[in-house]
Every structure is written in C-alpha cells, then in structure tokens.
Amino acid sequence: MLMRDNIMYTEKAGIRIAKNENKYGLISDSETILPMEYDNLFIYGRYLYVLHKDGKIGAIQFNDADLSYKVIADTKYDTLDFYWHDLLFSDGKEFVYYFCDADHYGHESVRVFTNISIESRDSFIYANDAENCYIIQQQSGKILWHEKKRQESFVGKPCYSYCGTVSDGKPMFYDLTNDGYIVPRKNSYTRRSNSFFKKSAIQGDDTDE
C-alpha cells in the first residue's frame, strides 16, 4: 500500500511489478500478467496501474475478486491529467475520462469524448461526443444533462458554464452559445430561456416544479 498526497494507492494482492533490462511488467507467482515491455508502470488508485510505452500512456484496473483486469485506456494517449481520483487521457482528438467514486469501489466508469472542458473552480465536466453534449459530475460520473448538439433552435454547439446553485443547493448552468439556462427540477434538469426567467420574476413562477 502506498500513500501520496493523502491518497491511498493499493497494490493488487498476488501481483508484483517486475523489471527486466529497463522494461517493466506485471507478474504473479504462476504467470506473466503483462509482458515486460513497458518503459514505466506505477500504481494509481485501487488496483489501477498506469502504463507508459514508447512515449504513450494507458491504464488497466484489476478485478476485486481475481487477477483479471479491464483496460481503462489503451497505451496510445499523449497526455494524462489527474483530477483527484479521476483520470483524463488524451491524444488531442479523443478524450478518455475515468470517473472514480473514491468512496464506492466498483462504481468506476469510463467514457470517451471528442471534446472536453473542465473548470478548476467546480466539480463538473462539460463534454461532447459525435452526437450529444453533456454536463457530468466528476468522480461519480452522474450525467446531469445531455442534449443533441445540432438542433434547429440552436445558434451553435452548446457551451456550458456553472453559474451557482438554486435554493435547494442544486447546481445551475448557462449555455453561452445559445443564451439559455440549464436549471434543476425535482428529479431532472430542463432548458430555460432568458425570457422565461423574466416572465417568472413578474408572475412568481417556480422553475423547480
């Protein structure tokens, strides 16, 4: 078990990092898990190993019960950024985001995007793939909002920004491109225009219902 910046890094029981002629791999007592062909290899998170090979970066995470593993990101990305327990791999054209709920092992998820924006002041990511735009919570990976990028009523692709919370503490967002708000309802979110809020202020309408 390793500690860095007050974060727990846990090795998988039965697996060891091995080195042969300046190359690294993973072995168990009975077999080679990963061949010794990596330039560097280190532990991040619970049973998660970040891999470096030929100037590229990837990651795998082992199952809780055995020595099987899933590929978080193929070893083909140029950069790796850390957002607390979350990871972001990128080659400039594709973005692989690993959501890690540190309090609930097994709730991790991975999503692939064509573009992504992360504001350091809040805990949300704003991303899109080929069809949709998203607002997603970091760590939990919960999708708060998604919508088609191309709609007749849109001026252009949505560009979201966090703009505070409403009375019950739920976050609210603003679409800079299309001049509209993404506001919480009881169990979901909805898009509202500026004109709606002006009307609500006059009539006393409740946008959370």
Tab-separated table of C-alpha atoms in Angstrom:
chain	number	residue	atom	x	y	z
A	1	MET	CA	0.000	0.000	0.000
A	2	LEU	CA	1.368	3.425	-0.986
A	3	MET	CA	0.409	6.910	0.124
A	4	ARG	CA	0.853	10.100	-1.904
A	5	ASP	CA	-0.837	13.450	-1.269
A	6	ASN	CA	-3.101	11.695	1.284
A	7	ILE	CA	-4.433	9.335	-1.403
A	8	MET	CA	-4.350	5.564	-0.955
A	9	TYR	CA	-2.713	3.541	-3.733
A	10	THR	CA	-3.403	-0.175	-3.324
A	11	GLU	CA	-1.458	-2.948	-4.998
A	12	LYS	CA	-3.385	-5.969	-6.179
A	13	ALA	CA	-2.665	-8.982	-3.979
A	14	GLY	CA	-0.684	-11.650	-5.813
A	15	ILE	CA	0.719	-9.244	-8.420
A	16	ARG	CA	4.198	-7.739	-8.491
A	17	ILE	CA	5.836	-5.128	-10.694
A	18	ALA	CA	8.836	-6.768	-12.382
A	19	LYS	CA	11.780	-5.288	-14.283
A	20	ASN	CA	13.949	-6.810	-16.998
A	21	GLU	CA	16.557	-4.812	-18.961
A	22	ASN	CA	14.954	-1.452	-18.065
A	23	LYS	CA	11.488	-2.621	-19.061
A	24	TYR	CA	8.607	-3.228	-16.672
A	25	GLY	CA	5.708	-5.651	-16.490
A	26	LEU	CA	3.345	-7.334	-14.050
A	27	ILE	CA	3.743	-10.898	-12.835
A	28	SER	CA	2.092	-13.265	-10.373
A	29	ASP	CA	3.573	-16.377	-8.790
A	30	SER	CA	2.365	-18.551	-11.647
A	31	GLU	CA	2.167	-16.365	-14.752
A	32	THR	CA	3.048	-13.164	-16.549
A	33	ILE	CA	0.124	-10.742	-16.355
A	34	LEU	CA	1.690	-8.026	-18.518
A	35	PRO	CA	4.898	-8.682	-20.503
A	36	MET	CA	7.996	-6.682	-19.575
A	37	GLU	CA	7.753	-4.222	-22.454
A	38	TYR	CA	6.730	-1.010	-20.663
A	39	ASP	CA	9.034	1.959	-20.069
A	40	ASN	CA	7.340	2.744	-16.766
A	41	LEU	CA	4.485	1.408	-14.702
A	42	PHE	CA	3.026	2.738	-11.473
A	43	ILE	CA	0.046	2.276	-9.157
A	44	TYR	CA	-2.795	4.780	-9.065
A	45	GLY	CA	-5.971	4.265	-7.080
A	46	ARG	CA	-7.272	0.867	-6.062
A	47	TYR	CA	-5.802	-1.925	-8.214
A	48	LEU	CA	-5.276	0.556	-11.073
A	49	TYR	CA	-1.941	0.658	-12.911
A	50	VAL	CA	-0.864	3.446	-15.276
A	51	LEU	CA	1.323	2.230	-18.160
A	52	HIS	CA	3.953	4.070	-20.231
A	53	LYS	CA	5.179	2.612	-23.513
A	54	ASP	CA	7.018	4.267	-26.434
A	55	GLY	CA	6.015	7.728	-25.226
A	56	LYS	CA	2.338	6.812	-24.894
A	57	ILE	CA	0.151	6.372	-21.797
A	58	GLY	CA	-2.657	3.985	-20.849
A	59	ALA	CA	-4.092	2.206	-17.807
A	60	ILE	CA	-5.650	-1.037	-16.581
A	61	GLN	CA	-7.638	-1.901	-13.446
A	62	PHE	CA	-7.835	-5.316	-11.842
A	63	ASN	CA	-10.988	-7.048	-10.732
A	64	ASP	CA	-11.627	-7.117	-6.998
A	65	ALA	CA	-12.017	-10.911	-6.888
A	66	ASP	CA	-9.283	-12.315	-9.159
A	67	LEU	CA	-6.363	-11.467	-11.450
A	68	SER	CA	-8.484	-10.443	-14.429
A	69	TYR	CA	-8.426	-6.798	-15.478
A	70	LYS	CA	-10.189	-4.284	-17.697
A	71	VAL	CA	-8.469	-1.774	-19.952
A	72	ILE	CA	-9.195	1.772	-18.824
A	73	ALA	CA	-7.275	3.299	-21.731
A	74	ASP	CA	-5.137	1.690	-24.427
A	75	THR	CA	-1.466	2.671	-24.338
A	76	LYS	CA	-1.840	5.215	-27.152
A	77	TYR	CA	-2.522	8.561	-25.486
A	78	ASP	CA	-0.129	11.504	-25.295
A	79	THR	CA	-1.198	13.089	-22.014
A	80	LEU	CA	-2.634	12.097	-18.657
A	81	ASP	CA	-4.233	14.607	-16.276
A	82	PHE	CA	-5.315	13.913	-12.692
A	83	TYR	CA	-8.476	15.359	-11.139
A	84	TRP	CA	-8.317	13.991	-7.602
A	85	HIS	CA	-9.133	10.310	-8.226
A	86	ASP	CA	-10.373	10.869	-11.799
A	87	LEU	CA	-8.080	10.460	-14.814
A	88	LEU	CA	-8.187	12.064	-18.256
A	89	PHE	CA	-6.266	10.529	-21.172
A	90	SER	CA	-5.960	12.431	-24.457
A	91	ASP	CA	-4.289	12.353	-27.856
A	92	GLY	CA	-5.760	15.731	-28.848
A	93	LYS	CA	-8.591	14.162	-30.862
A	94	GLU	CA	-10.050	11.662	-28.401
A	95	PHE	CA	-10.528	12.026	-24.647
A	96	VAL	CA	-10.956	9.083	-22.284
A	97	TYR	CA	-12.290	10.105	-18.874
A	98	TYR	CA	-12.115	7.679	-15.941
A	99	PHE	CA	-14.645	8.528	-13.232
A	100	CYS	CA	-13.684	7.157	-9.814
A	101	ASP	CA	-16.005	7.407	-6.849
A	102	ALA	CA	-13.347	7.015	-4.150
A	103	ASP	CA	-15.920	6.035	-1.535
A	104	HIS	CA	-17.521	3.270	-3.583
A	105	TYR	CA	-15.089	0.850	-5.250
A	106	GLY	CA	-16.707	-0.839	-8.224
A	107	HIS	CA	-18.672	2.276	-9.224
A	108	GLU	CA	-15.938	3.432	-11.578
A	109	SER	CA	-16.865	4.196	-15.177
A	110	VAL	CA	-15.139	5.233	-18.398
A	111	ARG	CA	-16.485	7.467	-21.154
A	112	VAL	CA	-14.950	8.534	-24.454
A	113	PHE	CA	-15.457	12.084	-25.772
A	114	THR	CA	-14.427	14.118	-28.801
A	115	ASN	CA	-14.049	17.279	-26.726
A	116	ILE	CA	-13.968	18.142	-23.039
A	117	SER	CA	-13.741	21.184	-20.791
A	118	ILE	CA	-13.034	21.157	-17.062
A	119	GLU	CA	-13.241	24.272	-14.905
A	120	SER	CA	-10.969	24.085	-11.862
A	121	ARG	CA	-13.403	26.037	-9.690
A	122	ASP	CA	-16.161	23.423	-9.744
A	123	SER	CA	-16.637	19.657	-9.879
A	124	PHE	CA	-18.290	19.286	-13.293
A	125	ILE	CA	-17.062	18.403	-16.741
A	126	TYR	CA	-18.551	19.716	-19.981
A	127	ALA	CA	-18.017	17.295	-22.828
A	128	ASN	CA	-19.402	16.096	-26.127
A	129	ASP	CA	-19.201	13.089	-28.378
A	130	ALA	CA	-20.300	12.753	-32.011
A	131	GLU	CA	-23.978	13.372	-31.190
A	132	ASN	CA	-24.514	14.873	-27.742
A	133	CYS	CA	-23.311	17.498	-25.294
A	134	TYR	CA	-23.065	16.601	-21.614
A	135	ILE	CA	-22.785	18.060	-18.135
A	136	ILE	CA	-21.389	15.376	-15.817
A	137	GLN	CA	-20.356	15.283	-12.183
A	138	GLN	CA	-16.750	14.400	-11.554
A	139	GLN	CA	-15.929	11.247	-9.542
A	140	SER	CA	-19.483	9.839	-9.550
A	141	GLY	CA	-19.841	10.129	-13.345
A	142	LYS	CA	-23.505	11.083	-12.962
A	143	ILE	CA	-24.909	12.688	-16.127
A	144	LEU	CA	-26.832	15.767	-15.027
A	145	TRP	CA	-27.753	16.914	-18.521
A	146	HIS	CA	-27.344	15.864	-22.144
A	147	GLU	CA	-28.809	17.112	-25.412
A	148	LYS	CA	-28.223	16.845	-29.132
A	149	LYS	CA	-25.508	19.162	-30.437
A	150	ARG	CA	-27.467	20.060	-33.539
A	151	GLN	CA	-30.943	21.464	-33.010
A	152	GLU	CA	-32.892	23.867	-35.197
A	153	SER	CA	-33.304	26.305	-32.320
A	154	PHE	CA	-29.546	26.437	-31.607
A	155	VAL	CA	-27.182	29.103	-32.908
A	156	GLY	CA	-24.301	26.682	-32.439
A	157	LYS	CA	-22.926	23.868	-30.317
A	158	PRO	CA	-23.759	24.435	-26.615
A	159	CYS	CA	-21.018	25.835	-24.393
A	160	TYR	CA	-21.890	25.362	-20.717
A	161	SER	CA	-20.693	27.163	-17.629
A	162	TYR	CA	-21.531	26.702	-13.952
A	163	CYS	CA	-23.384	29.728	-12.577
A	164	GLY	CA	-24.188	28.835	-8.957
A	165	THR	CA	-26.880	26.917	-7.131
A	166	VAL	CA	-30.615	27.314	-6.642
A	167	SER	CA	-32.393	27.389	-3.261
A	168	ASP	CA	-32.067	23.629	-2.610
A	169	GLY	CA	-28.345	23.633	-3.375
A	170	LYS	CA	-28.568	22.022	-6.814
A	171	PRO	CA	-26.210	23.432	-9.466
A	172	MET	CA	-27.428	25.581	-12.358
A	173	PHE	CA	-25.669	26.146	-15.687
A	174	TYR	CA	-25.642	28.659	-18.526
A	175	ASP	CA	-25.236	27.941	-22.246
A	176	LEU	CA	-23.119	30.829	-23.515
A	177	THR	CA	-23.650	29.949	-27.176
A	178	ASN	CA	-27.428	29.736	-27.193
A	179	ASP	CA	-28.233	32.148	-24.348
A	180	GLY	CA	-30.153	29.658	-22.229
A	181	TYR	CA	-30.076	28.206	-18.718
A	182	ILE	CA	-29.950	24.547	-17.654
A	183	VAL	CA	-31.940	24.517	-14.421
A	184	PRO	CA	-32.791	21.706	-11.980
A	185	ARG	CA	-36.268	20.316	-11.479
A	186	LYS	CA	-37.299	17.753	-8.857
A	187	ASN	CA	-35.538	14.768	-10.441
A	188	SER	CA	-34.023	16.147	-13.636
A	189	TYR	CA	-32.919	19.274	-15.489
A	190	THR	CA	-34.589	21.410	-18.127
A	191	ARG	CA	-33.529	24.164	-20.531
A	192	ARG	CA	-34.949	27.637	-19.943
A	193	SER	CA	-34.503	30.847	-21.936
A	194	ASN	CA	-33.795	34.299	-20.526
A	195	SER	CA	-37.310	35.366	-21.461
A	196	PHE	CA	-38.739	32.602	-19.254
A	197	PHE	CA	-36.906	33.952	-16.207
A	198	LYS	CA	-38.081	37.476	-16.888
A	199	LYS	CA	-41.663	36.194	-17.104
A	200	SER	CA	-41.204	34.104	-13.940
A	201	ALA	CA	-39.966	37.114	-11.992
A	202	ILE	CA	-43.124	39.010	-12.902
A	203	GLN	CA	-45.607	36.166	-12.369
A	204	GLY	CA	-43.863	34.422	-9.466
A	205	ASP	CA	-43.470	31.131	-11.377
A	206	ASP	CA	-41.460	28.316	-9.736
A	207	THR	CA	-38.879	26.808	-12.099
A	208	ASP	CA	-38.158	23.830	-9.809
A	209	GLU	CA	-41.551	22.214	-10.189
